[in-house]
Short mmCIF file of C-alpha atoms in Angstrom, two decimals:
data_model
loop_
_atom_site.label_atom_id
_atom_site.label_comp_id
_atom_site.label_asym_id
_atom_site.label_seq_id
_atom_site.Cartn_x
_atom_site.Cartn_y
_atom_site.Cartn_z
CA UNK A 270 95.33 62.44 214.99
CA UNK A 271 98.40 60.56 216.01
CA UNK A 272 96.23 57.30 217.32
CA UNK A 273 94.38 57.50 214.06
CA UNK A 274 97.53 57.49 211.86
CA UNK A 275 99.11 54.52 214.13
CA UNK A 276 95.87 52.38 213.79
CA UNK A 277 95.92 53.17 210.06
CA UNK A 278 99.84 52.27 209.67
CA UNK A 279 99.19 48.94 211.58
CA UNK A 280 96.14 48.07 209.47
CA UNK A 281 98.28 48.73 206.28
CA UNK A 282 101.31 46.82 207.87
CA UNK A 283 98.92 43.96 208.22
CA UNK A 284 97.53 44.04 204.70
CA UNK A 285 99.54 45.97 202.38
CA UNK A 286 96.93 45.70 199.56
CA UNK A 287 94.01 47.24 201.79
CA UNK A 288 92.54 50.53 200.54
CA UNK A 289 93.29 51.91 203.86
CA UNK A 290 96.40 53.82 202.40
CA UNK A 291 94.05 56.39 201.37
CA UNK A 292 92.72 57.42 204.75
CA UNK A 293 96.23 57.09 206.09
CA UNK A 294 97.68 59.52 203.40
CA UNK A 295 95.02 61.76 203.86
CA UNK A 296 95.48 61.61 207.52
CA UNK A 297 99.09 62.49 207.07
CA UNK A 298 98.68 65.13 204.76
CA UNK A 299 96.02 66.87 206.98
CA UNK A 300 98.60 66.44 209.72
CA UNK A 301 101.33 68.53 207.66
CA UNK A 302 103.35 65.38 207.08
CA UNK A 303 103.57 65.84 203.46
CA UNK A 304 106.74 63.60 202.67
CA UNK A 305 105.04 60.53 204.30
CA UNK A 306 101.88 61.06 202.96
CA UNK A 307 103.49 61.22 199.54
CA UNK A 308 105.13 58.09 200.34
CA UNK A 309 102.18 56.44 201.22
CA UNK A 310 100.10 57.78 198.24
CA UNK A 311 102.73 56.47 195.79
CA UNK A 312 102.99 53.14 197.25
CA UNK A 313 99.14 52.85 197.14
CA UNK A 314 99.42 53.79 193.46
CA UNK A 315 101.85 51.13 192.83
CA UNK A 316 99.39 48.52 193.73
CA UNK A 317 96.16 50.36 192.47
CA UNK A 318 97.51 52.32 189.33
CA UNK A 319 93.74 52.79 188.05
CA UNK A 320 92.41 53.97 191.59
CA UNK A 321 91.01 57.36 190.81
CA UNK A 322 91.00 58.18 194.56
CA UNK A 323 94.66 57.54 194.70
CA UNK A 324 95.46 59.99 192.10
CA UNK A 325 93.01 62.38 193.71
CA UNK A 326 95.12 62.08 197.12
CA UNK A 327 98.31 62.53 195.39
CA UNK A 328 96.93 65.76 193.76
CA UNK A 329 95.99 67.08 197.00
CA UNK A 330 99.25 66.15 198.55
CA UNK A 331 100.88 67.90 195.56
CA UNK A 332 98.82 71.31 196.09
CA UNK A 333 100.02 71.34 199.74
CA UNK A 334 103.66 70.76 198.45
CA UNK A 335 103.05 73.86 195.90
CA UNK A 336 103.38 71.54 192.92
CA UNK A 337 100.43 72.77 190.96
CA UNK A 338 101.37 71.73 187.65
CA UNK A 339 101.57 68.08 189.22
CA UNK A 340 98.43 68.71 191.03
CA UNK A 341 96.68 69.29 187.92
CA UNK A 342 98.14 66.57 185.81
CA UNK A 343 97.03 64.03 188.83
CA UNK A 344 93.38 65.44 188.72
CA UNK A 345 93.39 65.16 185.03
CA UNK A 346 94.24 61.44 185.32
CA UNK A 347 91.39 61.15 187.80
CA UNK A 348 89.08 62.64 185.42
CA UNK A 349 89.93 60.30 182.72
CA UNK A 350 89.57 57.31 185.09
CA UNK A 351 86.31 58.42 186.49
CA UNK A 352 84.71 60.97 184.44
CA UNK A 353 82.26 61.88 187.11
CA UNK A 354 84.59 62.57 189.79
CA UNK A 355 83.67 65.83 191.64
CA UNK A 356 86.92 66.44 193.41
CA UNK A 357 88.80 66.33 190.11
CA UNK A 358 86.82 69.19 188.32
CA UNK A 359 87.16 71.09 191.89
CA UNK A 360 90.83 70.54 191.96
CA UNK A 361 91.66 71.49 188.41
CA UNK A 362 89.42 74.76 188.96
CA UNK A 363 91.39 75.62 191.89
CA UNK A 364 94.79 74.92 190.27
CA UNK A 365 93.79 77.15 187.17
CA UNK A 366 92.52 79.88 189.78
CA UNK A 367 95.73 79.99 191.36
CA UNK A 368 97.38 80.21 188.20
CA UNK A 369 95.04 83.21 187.33
CA UNK A 370 93.55 81.44 184.46
CA UNK A 371 89.84 82.52 185.88
CA UNK A 372 88.01 81.61 182.44
CA UNK A 373 89.27 77.93 182.28
CA UNK A 374 88.59 77.52 186.20
CA UNK A 375 85.18 78.87 185.57
CA UNK A 376 84.65 75.78 183.04
CA UNK A 377 85.94 73.29 185.13
CA UNK A 378 83.99 74.58 188.51
CA UNK A 379 80.80 74.93 186.43
CA UNK A 380 81.20 71.20 185.32
CA UNK A 381 81.74 70.47 189.06
CA UNK A 382 78.64 72.17 189.71
CA UNK A 383 76.55 70.40 187.28
CA UNK A 384 77.95 67.08 188.89
CA UNK A 385 76.67 68.37 192.05
CA UNK A 386 74.84 71.67 192.45
CA UNK A 387 74.27 71.17 196.11
CA UNK A 388 78.19 71.46 197.03
CA UNK A 389 78.76 74.56 198.80
CA UNK A 390 82.48 74.55 198.24
CA UNK A 391 81.93 74.47 194.67
CA UNK A 392 79.27 77.46 194.71
CA UNK A 393 81.66 79.20 196.67
CA UNK A 394 84.53 78.64 194.72
CA UNK A 395 82.74 79.43 191.45
CA UNK A 396 81.67 82.70 193.15
CA UNK A 397 84.99 83.51 193.58
CA UNK A 398 86.01 82.87 190.23
CA UNK A 399 83.33 85.05 188.74
CA UNK A 400 84.31 88.08 191.25
CA UNK A 401 87.88 87.87 189.85
CA UNK A 402 86.48 87.86 186.27
CA UNK A 403 84.55 90.94 187.25
CA UNK A 404 87.33 92.60 188.57
CA UNK A 405 89.73 91.85 185.69
CA UNK A 406 86.83 93.01 183.30
CA UNK A 407 86.53 96.35 185.37
CA UNK A 408 90.40 96.72 185.08
CA UNK A 409 90.36 96.15 181.34
CA UNK A 410 87.55 98.66 180.96
CA UNK A 411 89.30 101.15 183.27
CA UNK A 412 92.43 100.64 181.14
CA UNK A 413 90.38 100.86 177.93
CA UNK A 414 88.79 104.42 179.22
CA UNK A 415 92.51 105.68 180.09
CA UNK A 416 93.93 104.33 176.88
CA UNK A 417 91.38 105.99 174.60
CA UNK A 418 92.50 108.30 171.79
CA UNK A 419 96.28 109.11 171.45
CA UNK A 420 97.38 106.78 174.46
CA UNK A 421 100.78 105.00 174.08
CA UNK A 422 99.93 101.17 173.87
CA UNK A 423 102.88 100.25 175.74
CA UNK A 424 102.10 102.64 178.72
CA UNK A 425 98.59 101.31 179.00
CA UNK A 426 99.48 97.83 178.95
CA UNK A 427 101.76 98.48 181.92
CA UNK A 428 99.23 100.39 183.46
CA UNK A 429 96.93 97.47 183.29
CA UNK A 430 99.30 95.20 184.69
CA UNK A 431 99.51 97.45 187.75
CA UNK A 432 96.30 97.52 188.03
CA UNK A 433 95.93 94.03 188.34
CA UNK A 434 98.52 93.82 190.98
CA UNK A 435 96.68 96.32 193.19
CA UNK A 436 94.05 93.36 193.35
CA UNK A 437 96.78 90.63 194.95
CA UNK A 438 95.55 91.62 198.37
CA UNK A 439 92.20 89.99 197.67
CA UNK A 440 94.11 86.41 197.28
CA UNK A 441 96.68 87.15 200.16
CA UNK A 442 95.33 83.83 201.74
CA UNK A 443 94.31 81.77 198.78
CA UNK A 444 97.28 79.42 199.10
CA UNK A 445 96.21 78.58 202.50
CA UNK A 446 92.34 78.80 202.22
CA UNK A 447 92.50 75.93 199.59
CA UNK A 448 89.21 74.91 197.69
CA UNK A 449 86.82 77.60 199.35
CA UNK A 450 86.17 75.36 202.62
CA UNK A 451 87.44 78.29 204.61
CA UNK A 452 87.86 81.91 204.20
CA UNK A 453 90.30 84.76 205.76
CA UNK A 454 90.36 88.26 206.21
CA UNK A 455 92.75 90.87 207.42
CA UNK A 456 91.00 93.92 209.00
CA UNK A 457 92.60 97.34 210.11
CA UNK A 458 92.09 98.76 213.60
CA UNK A 459 88.85 100.31 212.36
CA UNK A 460 87.29 96.90 210.91
CA UNK A 461 88.00 97.87 207.34
CA UNK A 462 89.36 95.16 205.34
CA UNK A 463 92.86 95.22 204.44
CA UNK A 464 93.10 91.83 202.64
CA UNK A 465 91.19 88.78 201.88
CA UNK A 466 87.66 88.07 200.56
CA UNK A 467 84.49 86.59 201.95
CA UNK A 468 82.28 85.52 198.95
CA UNK A 469 78.66 84.28 199.55
CA UNK A 470 77.29 81.77 197.35
CA UNK A 471 75.45 83.91 195.25
CA UNK A 472 78.60 85.81 194.13
CA UNK A 473 78.44 88.76 196.79
CA UNK A 474 81.66 89.91 198.61
CA UNK A 475 80.58 90.49 202.05
CA UNK A 476 83.90 90.85 203.59
CA UNK A 477 83.22 94.46 204.48
CA UNK A 478 79.96 93.49 206.51
CA UNK A 479 81.30 90.55 208.19
CA UNK A 480 84.64 92.50 209.40
CA UNK A 481 82.58 95.60 210.50
CA UNK A 482 80.46 93.35 212.56
CA UNK A 483 82.84 91.01 214.15
CA UNK A 484 85.77 93.16 214.55
CA UNK A 485 83.81 94.60 217.75
CA UNK A 486 84.17 91.46 219.42
CA UNK A 487 87.87 91.92 219.49
CA UNK A 488 87.45 95.00 221.26
CA UNK A 489 85.36 93.36 223.85
CA UNK A 490 88.03 90.46 224.28
CA UNK A 491 90.99 92.90 224.77
CA UNK A 492 88.67 94.70 227.30
CA UNK A 493 87.97 91.47 229.05
CA UNK A 494 91.77 90.19 229.17
CA UNK A 495 92.81 93.60 230.49
CA UNK A 496 90.62 93.34 233.60
CA UNK A 497 90.92 89.41 234.11
CA UNK A 498 94.89 89.40 234.40
CA UNK A 499 95.05 86.63 231.90
CA UNK A 500 97.71 88.24 229.86
CA UNK A 501 97.36 89.15 226.13
CA UNK A 502 94.65 87.33 224.19
CA UNK A 503 96.03 85.25 221.18
CA UNK A 504 92.96 83.95 219.66
CA UNK A 505 89.01 84.00 220.07
CA UNK A 506 87.18 81.44 218.50
CA UNK A 507 83.37 81.64 218.12
CA UNK A 508 81.14 78.66 216.97
CA UNK A 509 77.79 79.79 215.59
CA UNK A 510 75.04 77.66 213.80
CA UNK A 511 76.38 78.18 210.46
CA UNK A 512 79.98 78.46 210.80
CA UNK A 513 83.25 78.64 212.92
CA UNK A 514 84.89 81.92 213.31
CA UNK A 515 88.30 82.13 214.60
CA UNK A 516 90.01 85.58 215.26
CA UNK A 517 93.58 86.78 216.21
CA UNK A 518 95.09 90.06 216.97
CA UNK A 519 97.87 91.34 214.47
CA UNK A 520 100.41 94.11 214.98
CA UNK A 521 98.91 97.92 214.79
CA UNK A 522 95.80 96.39 216.20
CA UNK A 523 94.83 94.66 213.18
CA UNK A 524 92.47 91.69 213.24
CA UNK A 525 92.70 88.39 211.46
CA UNK A 526 89.52 86.32 210.88
CA UNK A 527 89.30 83.02 209.59
CA UNK A 528 85.51 81.58 208.71
CA UNK A 529 85.05 77.85 208.07
CA UNK A 530 82.16 75.51 207.93
CA UNK A 531 80.98 73.94 211.06
CA UNK A 532 82.04 70.56 209.54
CA UNK A 533 85.46 71.45 209.90
CA UNK A 534 87.27 70.24 212.98
CA UNK A 535 88.23 72.93 215.46
CA UNK A 536 92.08 72.00 215.39
CA UNK A 537 92.15 72.55 211.83
CA UNK A 538 90.59 75.95 211.93
CA UNK A 539 93.28 76.85 214.44
CA UNK A 540 95.99 75.48 212.09
CA UNK A 541 94.55 77.51 209.25
CA UNK A 542 94.45 80.69 211.39
CA UNK A 543 98.26 80.34 212.38
CA UNK A 544 99.23 79.98 208.90
CA UNK A 545 97.24 82.98 207.90
CA UNK A 546 98.60 84.85 210.82
CA UNK A 547 102.26 84.01 209.42
CA UNK A 548 101.34 85.14 206.12
CA UNK A 549 99.60 88.31 207.23
CA UNK A 550 102.54 89.22 209.36
CA UNK A 551 104.78 88.88 206.71
CA UNK A 552 102.42 91.00 204.46
CA UNK A 553 102.12 93.69 207.07
CA UNK A 554 105.95 94.02 207.69
CA UNK A 555 106.43 94.44 203.80
CA UNK A 556 104.05 97.44 204.10
CA UNK A 557 100.77 95.63 203.31
CA UNK A 558 101.08 96.07 199.68
CA UNK B 77 74.33 79.19 249.30
CA UNK B 78 73.67 76.09 247.25
CA UNK B 79 71.16 75.93 244.57
CA UNK B 80 69.78 72.98 242.51
CA UNK B 81 72.42 74.26 239.73
CA UNK B 82 75.47 74.05 242.11
CA UNK B 83 76.17 70.45 241.46
CA UNK B 84 76.56 70.97 237.68
CA UNK B 85 78.68 74.10 238.12
CA UNK B 86 80.66 72.48 240.81
CA UNK B 87 81.17 69.26 238.58
CA UNK B 88 82.84 71.82 235.83
CA UNK B 89 85.24 73.31 238.44
CA UNK B 90 86.67 69.86 239.42
CA UNK B 91 87.82 69.54 235.65
CA UNK B 92 91.43 69.72 235.37
CA UNK B 93 92.95 73.27 234.84
CA UNK B 94 89.53 74.87 235.56
CA UNK B 95 89.75 77.72 237.93
CA UNK B 96 86.07 78.64 238.17
CA UNK B 97 82.68 78.30 236.63
CA UNK B 98 79.53 80.45 236.54
CA UNK B 99 76.24 80.58 235.30
CA UNK B 100 75.50 84.29 234.39
CA UNK B 101 72.46 86.07 233.10
CA UNK B 102 73.63 87.42 229.91
CA UNK B 103 71.52 90.66 230.01
CA UNK B 104 73.02 92.24 233.02
CA UNK B 105 76.11 90.06 233.73
CA UNK B 106 74.64 89.23 237.35
CA UNK B 107 75.94 85.82 238.94
CA UNK B 108 73.16 83.14 238.88
CA UNK B 109 75.37 80.62 240.32
CA UNK B 110 79.33 80.00 240.61
CA UNK B 111 81.78 77.69 242.18
CA UNK B 112 85.09 79.69 242.17
CA UNK B 113 88.53 79.13 243.26
CA UNK B 114 89.81 81.46 246.18
CA UNK B 115 90.96 84.65 244.89
CA UNK B 116 88.91 84.79 241.73
CA UNK B 117 87.04 88.16 241.55
CA UNK B 118 83.41 86.65 240.64
CA UNK B 119 81.19 89.53 240.01
CA UNK B 120 83.75 91.22 237.73
CA UNK B 121 84.54 88.21 235.70
CA UNK B 122 80.72 87.41 235.28
CA UNK B 123 80.14 90.76 233.97
CA UNK B 124 82.93 90.85 231.51
CA UNK B 125 82.26 87.19 230.09
CA UNK B 126 78.63 88.05 229.86
CA UNK B 127 79.42 91.06 227.95
CA UNK B 128 82.07 89.21 225.47
CA UNK B 129 79.17 86.34 224.82
CA UNK B 130 76.65 88.86 224.13
CA UNK B 131 78.68 90.94 221.86
CA UNK B 132 79.68 87.77 219.93
CA UNK B 133 76.22 86.68 219.71
CA UNK B 134 74.86 90.02 218.41
CA UNK B 135 77.84 90.44 215.98
CA UNK B 136 77.43 86.65 214.73
CA UNK B 137 73.63 87.29 214.15
CA UNK B 138 74.20 90.78 212.56
CA UNK B 139 76.77 88.76 210.18
CA UNK B 140 74.37 86.32 209.12
CA UNK B 141 76.27 83.47 210.91
CA UNK B 142 73.39 82.34 213.11
CA UNK B 143 73.28 82.08 216.99
CA UNK B 144 76.53 81.69 219.18
CA UNK B 145 76.89 77.74 220.39
CA UNK B 146 80.35 78.28 222.18
CA UNK B 147 82.95 80.81 222.41
CA UNK B 148 86.68 80.09 223.39
CA UNK B 149 89.17 83.01 224.24
CA UNK B 150 92.71 81.99 224.49
CA UNK B 151 95.26 84.24 226.32
CA UNK B 152 98.71 83.87 227.38
CA UNK B 153 97.85 82.77 230.85
CA UNK B 154 94.57 81.09 230.38
CA UNK B 155 91.27 80.56 228.62
CA UNK B 156 87.61 81.77 229.01
CA UNK B 157 84.97 79.64 227.52
CA UNK B 158 81.34 80.28 227.35
CA UNK B 159 78.15 78.60 226.12
CA UNK B 160 74.85 80.14 225.98
CA UNK B 161 71.09 79.24 226.59
CA UNK B 162 67.98 81.05 227.32
CA UNK B 163 69.64 84.19 228.26
CA UNK B 164 72.04 82.45 230.48
CA UNK B 165 75.82 82.10 229.87
CA UNK B 166 77.82 79.31 231.46
CA UNK B 167 81.48 80.45 231.60
CA UNK B 168 84.69 78.86 232.68
CA UNK B 169 88.16 80.27 233.30
CA UNK B 170 90.81 77.74 232.71
CA UNK B 171 94.60 77.46 233.16
CA UNK B 172 96.81 77.77 229.52
CA UNK B 173 97.54 74.01 229.71
CA UNK B 174 93.91 72.98 230.37
CA UNK B 175 92.36 70.36 228.11
CA UNK B 176 89.88 72.73 226.32
CA UNK B 177 88.36 70.02 224.08
CA UNK B 178 87.22 68.01 227.12
CA UNK B 179 86.06 71.35 228.99
CA UNK B 180 84.01 72.31 225.92
CA UNK B 181 82.21 68.80 225.86
CA UNK B 182 81.34 69.04 229.41
CA UNK B 183 80.14 72.51 229.11
CA UNK B 184 77.83 71.60 226.39
CA UNK B 185 76.65 68.71 228.39
CA UNK B 186 76.30 70.81 231.28
CA UNK B 187 74.22 73.23 229.67
CA UNK B 188 71.81 70.88 228.72
CA UNK B 189 71.09 70.08 232.16
CA UNK B 190 70.75 73.80 233.26
CA UNK B 191 66.91 74.13 233.64
CA UNK B 192 65.51 77.32 235.68
#
């Protein structure tokens, strides 16, 4: 990564008008050097103000910096410059999803799906949005049933909000697992899901099945390490034909599991695992709710 | 005793940070061939590594993720890596600071050359 950044920086220094700033900005973003990535993207935009990919890069950097509004505006700009830009629809859908605007998110992701029906990340994101919409619908239904004749409207409204808050565990890792490229689950000692989702392309949440099957592997890892004298295990990565699954032990014998597409570099999968572990640790410290 | 697999296994053990490499029968965990540094308990290691790989393979399959191509277990004092082919598992144990990227590549290459 460092070599690539050096090579791209030198190339850009030789020719400041080169479009290589897009690769450099992306490499810096992936490496977590967000301030530098932002600088490179902004300088690139000064020279190429109508370059859709430059606005797309700026939007992705903004997401990583937690600036969702800015990201949305940049992707909106991309959409104006390049109406058929897939990344802009995906990004806008993601921002709206993060903001809890599931119906609007579904609109943009459906448009993205129309642009490229083969894109797995769009299908996964769309499936997640539909799960959330169904959950919200279910919560409204439950509230409607409780709030039937004679109920105090203010009380039912509060219950409704509390009910939705109980669903927050599903999105514990959403900020880290950007764009549906990977997914994360937190399992308890018995393999039951505590947080996170694992949604298939057809919209089924298979977190429980995946968790139950894979949590047994960590027992085996623990047993092996005890006998081999290599100390405590800190991560287990399994590459399969379809995906890469990385696991890490958590407090109280809980297990964190991150699954990513095979196309994702292994190093990046481990970074995502580490970030999810930090998030899960903080969440468990707060009592896991 | 040397077999026609010994050069392949021995080459892996010569990688920096590798303490030992073994070719193990996945089903019963018995060593087919191995090159180990002094002090390593080969049979116990082979049985545990094969069991771990087998469990991972069966679990991944049950979870609909397909066959396992590579497995890496990281611990505070080292790594265990495994790659399988035709009911055999190629396993290495390495130091905590070993270059796992390189070892992974060499293991996958070595596995291609293993013919029984």
